[in-house]
Short mmCIF file of C-alpha atoms and ligand atoms in Angstrom, two decimals:
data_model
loop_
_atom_site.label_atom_id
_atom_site.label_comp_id
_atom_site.label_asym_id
_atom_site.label_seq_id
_atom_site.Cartn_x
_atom_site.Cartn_y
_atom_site.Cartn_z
CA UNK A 1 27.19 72.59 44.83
CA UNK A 2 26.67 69.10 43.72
CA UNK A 3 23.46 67.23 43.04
CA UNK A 4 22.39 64.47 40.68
CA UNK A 5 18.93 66.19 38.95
CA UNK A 6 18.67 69.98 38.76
CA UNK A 7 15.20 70.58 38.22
CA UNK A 8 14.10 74.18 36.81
CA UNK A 9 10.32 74.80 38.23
CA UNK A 10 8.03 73.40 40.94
CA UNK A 11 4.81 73.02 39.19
CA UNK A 12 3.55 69.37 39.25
CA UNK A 13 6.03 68.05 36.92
CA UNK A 14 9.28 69.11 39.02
CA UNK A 15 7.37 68.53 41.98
CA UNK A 16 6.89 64.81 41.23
CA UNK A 17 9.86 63.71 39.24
CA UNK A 18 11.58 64.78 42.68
CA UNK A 19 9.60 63.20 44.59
CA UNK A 20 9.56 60.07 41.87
CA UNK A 21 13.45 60.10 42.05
CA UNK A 22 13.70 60.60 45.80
CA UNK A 23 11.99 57.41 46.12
CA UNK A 24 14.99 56.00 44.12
CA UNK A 25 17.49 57.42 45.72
CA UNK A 26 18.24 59.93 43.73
CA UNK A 27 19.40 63.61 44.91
CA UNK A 28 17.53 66.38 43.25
CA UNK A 29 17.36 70.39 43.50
CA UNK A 30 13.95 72.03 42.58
CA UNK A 31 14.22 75.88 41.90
CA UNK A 32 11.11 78.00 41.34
CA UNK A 33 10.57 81.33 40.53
CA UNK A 34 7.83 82.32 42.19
CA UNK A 35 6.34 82.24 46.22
CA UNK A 36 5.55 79.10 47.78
CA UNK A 37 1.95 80.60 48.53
CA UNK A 38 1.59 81.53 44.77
CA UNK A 39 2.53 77.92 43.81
CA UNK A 40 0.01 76.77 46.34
CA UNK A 41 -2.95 79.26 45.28
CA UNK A 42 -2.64 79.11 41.67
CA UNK A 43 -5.65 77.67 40.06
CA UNK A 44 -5.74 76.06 37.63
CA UNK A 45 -6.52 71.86 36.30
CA UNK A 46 -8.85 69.94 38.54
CA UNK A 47 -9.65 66.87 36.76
CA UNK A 48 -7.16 63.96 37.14
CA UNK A 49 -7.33 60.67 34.97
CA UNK A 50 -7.35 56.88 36.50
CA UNK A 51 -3.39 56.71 35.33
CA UNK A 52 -3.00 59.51 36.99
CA UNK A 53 -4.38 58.91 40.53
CA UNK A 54 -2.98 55.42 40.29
CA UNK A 55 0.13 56.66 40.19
CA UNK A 56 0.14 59.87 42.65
CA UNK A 57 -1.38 56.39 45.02
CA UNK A 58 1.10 54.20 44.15
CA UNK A 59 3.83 56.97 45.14
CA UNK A 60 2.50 57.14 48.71
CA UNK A 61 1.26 60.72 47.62
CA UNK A 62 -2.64 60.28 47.89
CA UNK A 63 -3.71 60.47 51.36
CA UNK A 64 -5.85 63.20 50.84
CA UNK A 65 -6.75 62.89 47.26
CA UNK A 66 -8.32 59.30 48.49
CA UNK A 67 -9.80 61.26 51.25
CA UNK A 68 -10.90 64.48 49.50
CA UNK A 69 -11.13 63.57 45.55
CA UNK A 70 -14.59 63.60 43.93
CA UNK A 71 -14.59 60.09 41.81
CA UNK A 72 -17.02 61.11 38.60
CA UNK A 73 -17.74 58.09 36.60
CA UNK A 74 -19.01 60.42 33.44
CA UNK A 75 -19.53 63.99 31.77
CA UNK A 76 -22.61 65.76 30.43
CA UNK A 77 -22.98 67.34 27.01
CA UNK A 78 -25.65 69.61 26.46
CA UNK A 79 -26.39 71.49 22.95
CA UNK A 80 -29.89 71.98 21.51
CA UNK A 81 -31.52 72.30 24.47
CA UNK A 82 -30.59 68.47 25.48
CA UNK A 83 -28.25 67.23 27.85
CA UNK A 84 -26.68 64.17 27.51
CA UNK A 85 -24.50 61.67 29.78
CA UNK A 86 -21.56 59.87 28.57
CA UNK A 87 -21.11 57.16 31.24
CA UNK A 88 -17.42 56.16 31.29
CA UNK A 89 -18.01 53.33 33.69
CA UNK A 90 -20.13 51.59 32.05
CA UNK A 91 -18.31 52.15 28.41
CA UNK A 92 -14.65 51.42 29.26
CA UNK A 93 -15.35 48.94 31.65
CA UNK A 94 -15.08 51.00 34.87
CA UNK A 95 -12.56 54.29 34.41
CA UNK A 96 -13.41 57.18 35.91
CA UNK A 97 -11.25 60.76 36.76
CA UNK A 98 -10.90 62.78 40.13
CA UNK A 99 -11.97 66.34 41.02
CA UNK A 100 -9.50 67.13 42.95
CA UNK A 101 -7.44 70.54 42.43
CA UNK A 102 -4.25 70.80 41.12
CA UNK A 103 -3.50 74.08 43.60
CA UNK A 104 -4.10 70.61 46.11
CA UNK A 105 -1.89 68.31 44.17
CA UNK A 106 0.87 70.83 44.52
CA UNK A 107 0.42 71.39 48.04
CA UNK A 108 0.95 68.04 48.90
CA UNK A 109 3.87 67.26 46.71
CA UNK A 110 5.62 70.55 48.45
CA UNK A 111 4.92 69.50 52.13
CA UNK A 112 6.08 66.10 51.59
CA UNK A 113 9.12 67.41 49.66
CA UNK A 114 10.07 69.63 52.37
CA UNK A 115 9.04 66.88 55.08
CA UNK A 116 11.78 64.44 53.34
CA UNK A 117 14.62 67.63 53.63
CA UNK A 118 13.97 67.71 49.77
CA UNK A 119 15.90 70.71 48.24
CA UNK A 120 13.32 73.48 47.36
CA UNK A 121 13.87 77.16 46.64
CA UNK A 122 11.44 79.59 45.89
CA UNK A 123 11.85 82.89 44.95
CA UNK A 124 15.03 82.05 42.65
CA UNK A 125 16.02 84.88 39.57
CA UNK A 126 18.29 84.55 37.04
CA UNK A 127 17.75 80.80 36.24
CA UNK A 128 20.00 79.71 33.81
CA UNK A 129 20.91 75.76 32.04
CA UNK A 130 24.35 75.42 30.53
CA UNK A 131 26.66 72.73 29.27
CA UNK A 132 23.88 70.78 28.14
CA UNK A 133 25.61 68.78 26.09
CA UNK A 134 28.55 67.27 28.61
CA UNK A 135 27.69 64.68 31.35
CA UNK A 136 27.82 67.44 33.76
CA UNK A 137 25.59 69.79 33.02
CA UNK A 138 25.37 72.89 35.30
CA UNK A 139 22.36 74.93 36.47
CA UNK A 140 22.68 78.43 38.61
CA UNK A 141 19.96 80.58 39.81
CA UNK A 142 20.14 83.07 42.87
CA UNK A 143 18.66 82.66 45.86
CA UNK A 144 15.53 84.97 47.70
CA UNK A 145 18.68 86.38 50.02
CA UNK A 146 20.16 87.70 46.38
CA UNK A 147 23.15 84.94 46.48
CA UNK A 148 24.28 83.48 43.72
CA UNK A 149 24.53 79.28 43.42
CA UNK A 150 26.25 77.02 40.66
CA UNK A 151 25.06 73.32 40.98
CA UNK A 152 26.78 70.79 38.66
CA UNK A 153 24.15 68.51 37.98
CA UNK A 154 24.34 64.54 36.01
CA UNK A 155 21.02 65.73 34.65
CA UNK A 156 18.38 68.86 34.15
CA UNK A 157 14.99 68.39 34.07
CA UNK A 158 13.13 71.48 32.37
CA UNK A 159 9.50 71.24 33.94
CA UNK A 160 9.34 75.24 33.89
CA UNK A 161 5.93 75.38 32.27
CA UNK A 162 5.48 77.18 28.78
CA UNK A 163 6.89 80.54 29.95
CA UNK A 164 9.91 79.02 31.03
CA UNK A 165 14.06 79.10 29.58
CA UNK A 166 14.91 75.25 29.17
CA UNK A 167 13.06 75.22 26.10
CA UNK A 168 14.37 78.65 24.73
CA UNK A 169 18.09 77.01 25.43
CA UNK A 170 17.51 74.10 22.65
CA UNK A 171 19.59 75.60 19.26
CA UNK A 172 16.37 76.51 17.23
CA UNK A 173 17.37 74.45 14.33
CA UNK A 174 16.81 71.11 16.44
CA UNK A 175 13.26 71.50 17.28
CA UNK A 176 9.98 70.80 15.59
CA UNK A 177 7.21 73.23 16.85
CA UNK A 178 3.56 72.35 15.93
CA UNK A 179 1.21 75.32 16.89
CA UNK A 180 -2.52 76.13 16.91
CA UNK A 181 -3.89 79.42 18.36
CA UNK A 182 -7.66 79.16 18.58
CA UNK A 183 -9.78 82.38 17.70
CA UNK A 184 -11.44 82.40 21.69
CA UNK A 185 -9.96 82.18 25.42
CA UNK A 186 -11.72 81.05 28.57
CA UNK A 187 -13.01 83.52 31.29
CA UNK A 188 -12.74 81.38 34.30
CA UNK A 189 -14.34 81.62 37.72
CA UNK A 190 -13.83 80.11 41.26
CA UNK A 191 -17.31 80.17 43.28
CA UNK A 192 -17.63 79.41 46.73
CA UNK A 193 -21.09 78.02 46.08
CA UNK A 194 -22.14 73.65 45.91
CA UNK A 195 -21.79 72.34 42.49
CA UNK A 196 -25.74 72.66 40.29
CA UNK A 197 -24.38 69.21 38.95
CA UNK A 198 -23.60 65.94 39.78
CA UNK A 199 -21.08 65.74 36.79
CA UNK A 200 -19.07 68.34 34.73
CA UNK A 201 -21.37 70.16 31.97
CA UNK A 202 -20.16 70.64 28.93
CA UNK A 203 -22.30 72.95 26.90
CA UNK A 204 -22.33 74.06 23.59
CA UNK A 205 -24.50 77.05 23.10
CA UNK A 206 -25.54 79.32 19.86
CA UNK A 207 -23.53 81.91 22.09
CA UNK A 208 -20.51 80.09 22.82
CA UNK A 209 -19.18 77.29 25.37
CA UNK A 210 -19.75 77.16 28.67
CA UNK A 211 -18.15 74.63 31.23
CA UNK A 212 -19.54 73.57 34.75
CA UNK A 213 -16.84 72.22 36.47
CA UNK A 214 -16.10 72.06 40.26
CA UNK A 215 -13.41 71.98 42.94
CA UNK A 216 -15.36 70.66 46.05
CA UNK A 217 -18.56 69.69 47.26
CA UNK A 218 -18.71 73.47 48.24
CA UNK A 219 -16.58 74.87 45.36
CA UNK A 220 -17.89 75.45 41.80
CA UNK A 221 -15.35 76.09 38.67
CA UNK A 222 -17.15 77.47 35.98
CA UNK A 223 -15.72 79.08 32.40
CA UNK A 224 -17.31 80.70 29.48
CA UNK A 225 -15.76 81.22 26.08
CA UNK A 226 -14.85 84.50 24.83
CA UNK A 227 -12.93 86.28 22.77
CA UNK A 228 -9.33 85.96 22.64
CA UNK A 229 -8.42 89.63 23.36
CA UNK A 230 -11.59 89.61 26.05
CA UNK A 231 -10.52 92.04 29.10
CA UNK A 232 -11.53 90.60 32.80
CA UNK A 233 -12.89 94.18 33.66
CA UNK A 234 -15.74 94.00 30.58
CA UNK A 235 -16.75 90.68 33.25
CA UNK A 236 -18.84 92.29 36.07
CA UNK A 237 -20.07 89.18 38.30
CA UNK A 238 -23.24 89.95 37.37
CA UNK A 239 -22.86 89.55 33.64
CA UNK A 240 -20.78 86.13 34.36
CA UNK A 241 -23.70 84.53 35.76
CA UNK A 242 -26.50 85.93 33.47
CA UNK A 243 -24.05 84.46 30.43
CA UNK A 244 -23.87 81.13 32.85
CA UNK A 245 -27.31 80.81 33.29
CA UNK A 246 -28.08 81.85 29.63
CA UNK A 247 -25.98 78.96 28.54
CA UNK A 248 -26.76 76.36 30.84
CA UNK A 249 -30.11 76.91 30.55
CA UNK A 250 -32.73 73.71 30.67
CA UNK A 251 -36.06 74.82 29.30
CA UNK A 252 -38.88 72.94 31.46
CA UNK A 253 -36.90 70.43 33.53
CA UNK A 254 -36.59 73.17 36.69
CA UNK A 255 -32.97 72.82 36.70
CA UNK A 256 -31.17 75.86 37.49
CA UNK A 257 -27.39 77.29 38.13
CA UNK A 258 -26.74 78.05 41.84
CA UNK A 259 -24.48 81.13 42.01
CA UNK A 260 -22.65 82.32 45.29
CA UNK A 261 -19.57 84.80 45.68
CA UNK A 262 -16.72 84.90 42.98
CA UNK A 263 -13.19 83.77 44.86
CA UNK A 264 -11.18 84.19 41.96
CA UNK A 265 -11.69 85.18 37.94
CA UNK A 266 -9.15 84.98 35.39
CA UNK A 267 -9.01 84.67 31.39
CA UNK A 268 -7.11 81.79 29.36
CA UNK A 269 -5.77 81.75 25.98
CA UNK A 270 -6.42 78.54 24.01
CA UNK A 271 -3.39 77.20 22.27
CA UNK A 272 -1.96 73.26 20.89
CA UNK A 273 1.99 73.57 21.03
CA UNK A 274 4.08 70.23 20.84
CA UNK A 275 8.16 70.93 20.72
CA UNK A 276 10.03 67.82 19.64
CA UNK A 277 12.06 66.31 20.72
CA UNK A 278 11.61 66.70 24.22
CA UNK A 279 15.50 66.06 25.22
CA UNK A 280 18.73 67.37 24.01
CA UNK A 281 21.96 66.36 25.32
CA UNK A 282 21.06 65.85 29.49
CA UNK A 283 18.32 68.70 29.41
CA UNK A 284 15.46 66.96 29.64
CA UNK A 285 11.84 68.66 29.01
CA UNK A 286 8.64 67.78 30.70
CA UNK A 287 4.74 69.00 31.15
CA UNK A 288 3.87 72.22 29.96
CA UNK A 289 7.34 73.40 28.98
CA UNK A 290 7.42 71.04 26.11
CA UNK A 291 3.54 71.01 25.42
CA UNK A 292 0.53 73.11 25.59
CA UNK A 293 -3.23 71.66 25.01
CA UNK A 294 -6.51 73.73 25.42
CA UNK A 295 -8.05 72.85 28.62
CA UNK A 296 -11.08 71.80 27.19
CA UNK A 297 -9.89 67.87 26.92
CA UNK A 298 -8.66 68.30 31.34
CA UNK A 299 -5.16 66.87 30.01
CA UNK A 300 -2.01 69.12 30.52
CA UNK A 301 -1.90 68.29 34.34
CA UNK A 302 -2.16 64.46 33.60
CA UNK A 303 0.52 64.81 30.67
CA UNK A 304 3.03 66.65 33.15
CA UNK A 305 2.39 63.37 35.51
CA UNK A 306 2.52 60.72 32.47
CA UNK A 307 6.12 62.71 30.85
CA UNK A 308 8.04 62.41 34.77
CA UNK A 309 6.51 58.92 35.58
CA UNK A 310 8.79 58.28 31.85
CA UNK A 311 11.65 60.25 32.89
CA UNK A 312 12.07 58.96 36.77
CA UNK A 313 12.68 55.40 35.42
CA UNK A 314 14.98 56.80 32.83
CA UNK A 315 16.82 59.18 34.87
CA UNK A 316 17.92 56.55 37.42
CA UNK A 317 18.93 54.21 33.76
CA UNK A 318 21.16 57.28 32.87
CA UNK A 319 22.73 57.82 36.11
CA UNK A 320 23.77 54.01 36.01
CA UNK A 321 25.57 53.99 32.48
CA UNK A 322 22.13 52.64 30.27
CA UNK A 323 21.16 55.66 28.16
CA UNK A 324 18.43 53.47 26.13
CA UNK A 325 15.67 54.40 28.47
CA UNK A 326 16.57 58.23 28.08
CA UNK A 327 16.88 57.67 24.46
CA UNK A 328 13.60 56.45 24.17
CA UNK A 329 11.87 59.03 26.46
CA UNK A 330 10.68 61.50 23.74
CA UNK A 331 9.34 59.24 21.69
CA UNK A 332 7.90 57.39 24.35
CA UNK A 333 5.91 60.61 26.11
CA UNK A 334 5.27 62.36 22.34
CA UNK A 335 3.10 59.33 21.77
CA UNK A 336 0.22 60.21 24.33
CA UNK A 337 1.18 63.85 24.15
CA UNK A 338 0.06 63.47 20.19
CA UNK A 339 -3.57 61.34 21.00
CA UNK A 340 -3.71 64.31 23.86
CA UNK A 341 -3.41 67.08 21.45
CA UNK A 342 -5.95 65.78 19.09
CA UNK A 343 -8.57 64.52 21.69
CA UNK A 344 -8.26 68.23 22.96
CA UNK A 345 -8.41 69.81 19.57
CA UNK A 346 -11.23 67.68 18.91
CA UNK A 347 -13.06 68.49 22.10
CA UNK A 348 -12.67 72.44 21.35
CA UNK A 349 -13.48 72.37 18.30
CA UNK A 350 -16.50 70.05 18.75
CA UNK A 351 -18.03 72.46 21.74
CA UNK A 352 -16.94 76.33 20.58
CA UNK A 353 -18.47 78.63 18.73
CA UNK A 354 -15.64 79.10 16.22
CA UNK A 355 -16.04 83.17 15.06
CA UNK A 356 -17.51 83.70 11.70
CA UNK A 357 -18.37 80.02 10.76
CA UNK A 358 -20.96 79.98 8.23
CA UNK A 359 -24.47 77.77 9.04
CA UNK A 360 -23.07 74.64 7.32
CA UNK A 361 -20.42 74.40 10.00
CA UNK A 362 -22.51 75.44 12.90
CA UNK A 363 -25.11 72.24 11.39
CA UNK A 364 -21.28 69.73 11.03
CA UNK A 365 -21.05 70.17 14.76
CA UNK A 366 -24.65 69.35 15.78
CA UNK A 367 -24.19 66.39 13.70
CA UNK A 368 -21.10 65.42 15.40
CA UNK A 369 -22.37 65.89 18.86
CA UNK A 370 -25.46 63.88 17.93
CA UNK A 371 -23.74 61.34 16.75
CA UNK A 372 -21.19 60.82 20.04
CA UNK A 373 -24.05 60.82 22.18
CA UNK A 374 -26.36 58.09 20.13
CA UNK A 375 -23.29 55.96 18.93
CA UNK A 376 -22.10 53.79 21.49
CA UNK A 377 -18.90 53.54 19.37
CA UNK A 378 -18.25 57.45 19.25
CA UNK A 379 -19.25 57.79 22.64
CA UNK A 380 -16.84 54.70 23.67
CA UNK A 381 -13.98 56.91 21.80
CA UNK A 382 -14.68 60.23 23.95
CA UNK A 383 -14.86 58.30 27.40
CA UNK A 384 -11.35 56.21 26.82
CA UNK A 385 -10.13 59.92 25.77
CA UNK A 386 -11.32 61.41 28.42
CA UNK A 387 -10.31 58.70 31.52
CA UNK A 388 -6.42 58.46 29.41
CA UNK A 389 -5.07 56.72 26.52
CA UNK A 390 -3.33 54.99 26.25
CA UNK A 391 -4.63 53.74 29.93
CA UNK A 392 -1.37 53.93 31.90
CA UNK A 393 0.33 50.51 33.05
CA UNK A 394 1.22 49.92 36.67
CA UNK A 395 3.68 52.40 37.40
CA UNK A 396 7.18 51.75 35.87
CA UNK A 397 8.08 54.85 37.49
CA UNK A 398 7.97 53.37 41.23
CA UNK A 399 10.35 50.04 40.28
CA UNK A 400 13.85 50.34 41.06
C1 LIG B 501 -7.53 77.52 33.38
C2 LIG B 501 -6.80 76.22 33.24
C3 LIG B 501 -7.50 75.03 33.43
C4 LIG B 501 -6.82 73.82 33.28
N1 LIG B 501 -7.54 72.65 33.46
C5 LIG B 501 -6.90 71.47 33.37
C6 LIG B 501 -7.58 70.23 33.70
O1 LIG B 501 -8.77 70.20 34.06
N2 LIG B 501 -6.87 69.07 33.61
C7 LIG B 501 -5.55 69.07 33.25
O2 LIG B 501 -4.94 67.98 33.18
N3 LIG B 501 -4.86 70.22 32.97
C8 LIG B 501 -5.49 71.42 33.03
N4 LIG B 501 -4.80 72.59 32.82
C9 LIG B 501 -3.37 72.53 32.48
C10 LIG B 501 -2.46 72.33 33.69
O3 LIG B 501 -2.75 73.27 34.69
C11 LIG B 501 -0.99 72.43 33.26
O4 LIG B 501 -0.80 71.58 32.15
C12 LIG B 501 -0.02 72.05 34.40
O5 LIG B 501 0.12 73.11 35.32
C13 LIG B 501 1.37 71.71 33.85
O6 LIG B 501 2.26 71.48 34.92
P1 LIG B 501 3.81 71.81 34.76
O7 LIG B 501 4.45 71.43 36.05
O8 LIG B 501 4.32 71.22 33.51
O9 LIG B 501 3.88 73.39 34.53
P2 LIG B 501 3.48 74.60 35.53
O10 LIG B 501 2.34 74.20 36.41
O11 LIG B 501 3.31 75.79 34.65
O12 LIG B 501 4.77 74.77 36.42
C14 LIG B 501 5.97 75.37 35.93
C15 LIG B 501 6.66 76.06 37.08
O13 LIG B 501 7.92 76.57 36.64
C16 LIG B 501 8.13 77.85 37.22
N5 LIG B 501 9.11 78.57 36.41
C17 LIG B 501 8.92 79.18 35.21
N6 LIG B 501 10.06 79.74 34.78
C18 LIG B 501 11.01 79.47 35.71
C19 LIG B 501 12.40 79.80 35.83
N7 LIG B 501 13.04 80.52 34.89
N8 LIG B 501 13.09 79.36 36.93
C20 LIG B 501 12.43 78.62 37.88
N9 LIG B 501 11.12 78.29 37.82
C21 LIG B 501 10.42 78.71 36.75
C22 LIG B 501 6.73 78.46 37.20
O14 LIG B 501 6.60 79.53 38.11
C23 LIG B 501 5.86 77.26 37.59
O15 LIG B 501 5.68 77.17 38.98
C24 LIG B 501 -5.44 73.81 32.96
C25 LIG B 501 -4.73 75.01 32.79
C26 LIG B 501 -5.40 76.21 32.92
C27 LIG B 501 -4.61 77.50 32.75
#
């Protein structure tokens, strides 16, 4: 088999760079692991940055998001017993993000893949990369009927996620890694109940973080920090919405936290990971398989958009004899992966309880939370964070 882009995982990365390259004219063949009902159920990011949702527009790919994406022009933080808005309209002149679920971003992507007779297999094994460093690089995988396929590709794109192979395949001694495991994970819950809030809630608490998030005007997303080696089954429903309440508690204002039925629960390690660089030979990495962030900053979905709205362009460069673009692409995606990482790291660390910290740190981050929500300049910083830096141009990734 032939095809120009062999792309190893459908998770929004692959998804869109084949749908990005399509709209070139570009041949591509996604494999994925796993069901196309798992891809489509999996939850996970909801929050999608102005760059973002200009670009998933721009690619003809926002139908629904336009129709079903909750627009949320700011975030709350509470600590102390005070919550606080940070408006991001009014402090970057008019950036917002949209609520709308990744588990929806994906389902689009796949129906209009397989709408356009895109090439899409789930249920592959045995994916493996090779000749990496020629111009025709070769991926095989087999099939969900057990047969086996060799495609000789111009190009591989590794969007496989952090559990994937592409990365693994890089010889060790030509990557950087850059780690941080944090001492707490995130117990998350899906509740088919309305949002208590008009914008996400982000609460730090003498007891530990606690995030009020949501899906849908009927759909709540809520998570609670705890420790790293927590086990779901210590997590009754019950005790997740005592800790909830406990945490988003609002002595005297008569707010309270609506609870309804739990429709899914899951815990989350935290972890920073950036691999550099990104490409070697024509195996190039994207999203989550060549960075991690803790969710806490709602960034690894909208990096896995950024790196293939970077690699499209390049890709189609590449396939027409001008390797600059491709050259540049690590460097280029790196860039906002690195302000990412830190605005995450920053975020976390900001809002958790970190495990045996001593009183004088426990007073460093009351300081610093007072101080983003009374400085207009810190609170400037943490909106233009939060909506994307650097803000993304009109999309490079649609010109041909
Ligand atoms: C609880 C949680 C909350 C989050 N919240 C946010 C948020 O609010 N905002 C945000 O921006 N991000 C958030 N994220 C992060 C975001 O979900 C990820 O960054 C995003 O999924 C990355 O997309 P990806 O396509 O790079 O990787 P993935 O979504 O991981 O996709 C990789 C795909 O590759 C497949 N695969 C793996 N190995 C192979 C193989 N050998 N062969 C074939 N296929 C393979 C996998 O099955 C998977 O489908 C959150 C993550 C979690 C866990």
């Amino acid at each position: 088999m032939r095809t120009q882009v062999g792309i190893v995982g459908a998770g929004p990365a692959g998804l869109l760079l084949s749908h990005l390259l399509a709209l070139r004219g570009i041949d591509s063949v996604v494999v994925e692991i796993r069901s196309r009902a798992y891809c489509e159920a999996r939850q996970r990011a909801g929050v999608i940055e102005d760059g973002s949702v200009r670009l998933l527009r721009e690619a003809g790919l926002a139908g629904r998001l336009d129709r079903e994406g909750l627009e949320h022009g700011g975030i709350y933080l509470q600590f102390a017993g005070e919550r606080h808005h940070i408006d991001f309209r009014e402090l970057t002149g008019g950036r917002t993000v949209t609520v709308y679920a990744q588990t929806e971003v994906v389902k689009d992507l796949i129906a209009r893949r397989i709408a356009a007779g895109g090439a899409l297999h789930f249920e592959v094994t045995d994916t493996e990369v090779d000749h990496l460093e020629s111009e025709r690089p070769v991926l095989r995988y087999t099939d969900a009927t057990g047969v086996r396929h060799e495609v000789t590709c111009d190009a591989i794109a590794g969007c496989d996620g952090f559990h994937g192979i592409c990365r693994l395949t890089i010889p060790p001694g030509l990557t950087t890694v850059r780690e941080r495991e944090y001492p707490y994970a995130w117990l998350g819950i899906l509740a088919d109940v309305p949002p208590s809030t008009d914008e996400l809630i982000y609460s730090h608490h003498r007891d530990g973080f606690a995030l009020h998030s949501l899906r849908s005007p009927t759909v709540s997303r809520l998570y609670l920090q705890v420790e790293p080696d927590e086990s779901i089954v210590n997590w009754p429903d019950a005790r997740i919405w005592a800790e909830l309440a406990r945490r988003f508690e609002l002595p005297g204002t008569g707010w309270e936290l609506k609870q309804g039925p739990v429709l899914d629960k899951g815990i989350t390690p935290m972890r920073s990971y950036v691999s550099a660089p990104m490409r070697y030979g024509r195996l190039f990495l994207a999203g989550d398989a060549a960075h991690i962030v803790p969710p806490t900053g709602a960034k690894g979905l909208n990096l896995a958009m950024a790196d293939v709205s970077v690699l499209a362009p390049a890709l189609d460069a590449l396939l027409s004899g001008d390797d600059g673009p491709a050259a540049a692409y690590s460097a280029t995606c790196l860039n906002r992966v690195w302000r990412a990482t830190h605005f995450s790291w920053w975020m976390t660390t900001m809002l958790h309880r970190t495990p045996g910290a001593d009183e004088m740190a426990a007073e460093l981050q009351l300081s610093q939370l007072r101080y983003v929500v009374s400085s207009r300049a810190a609170a400037t910083s943490l909106a233009e964070n939060y909506t994307g830096y650097p803000p993304v141009p009109a999309p490079a990734a649609l010109a041909s």
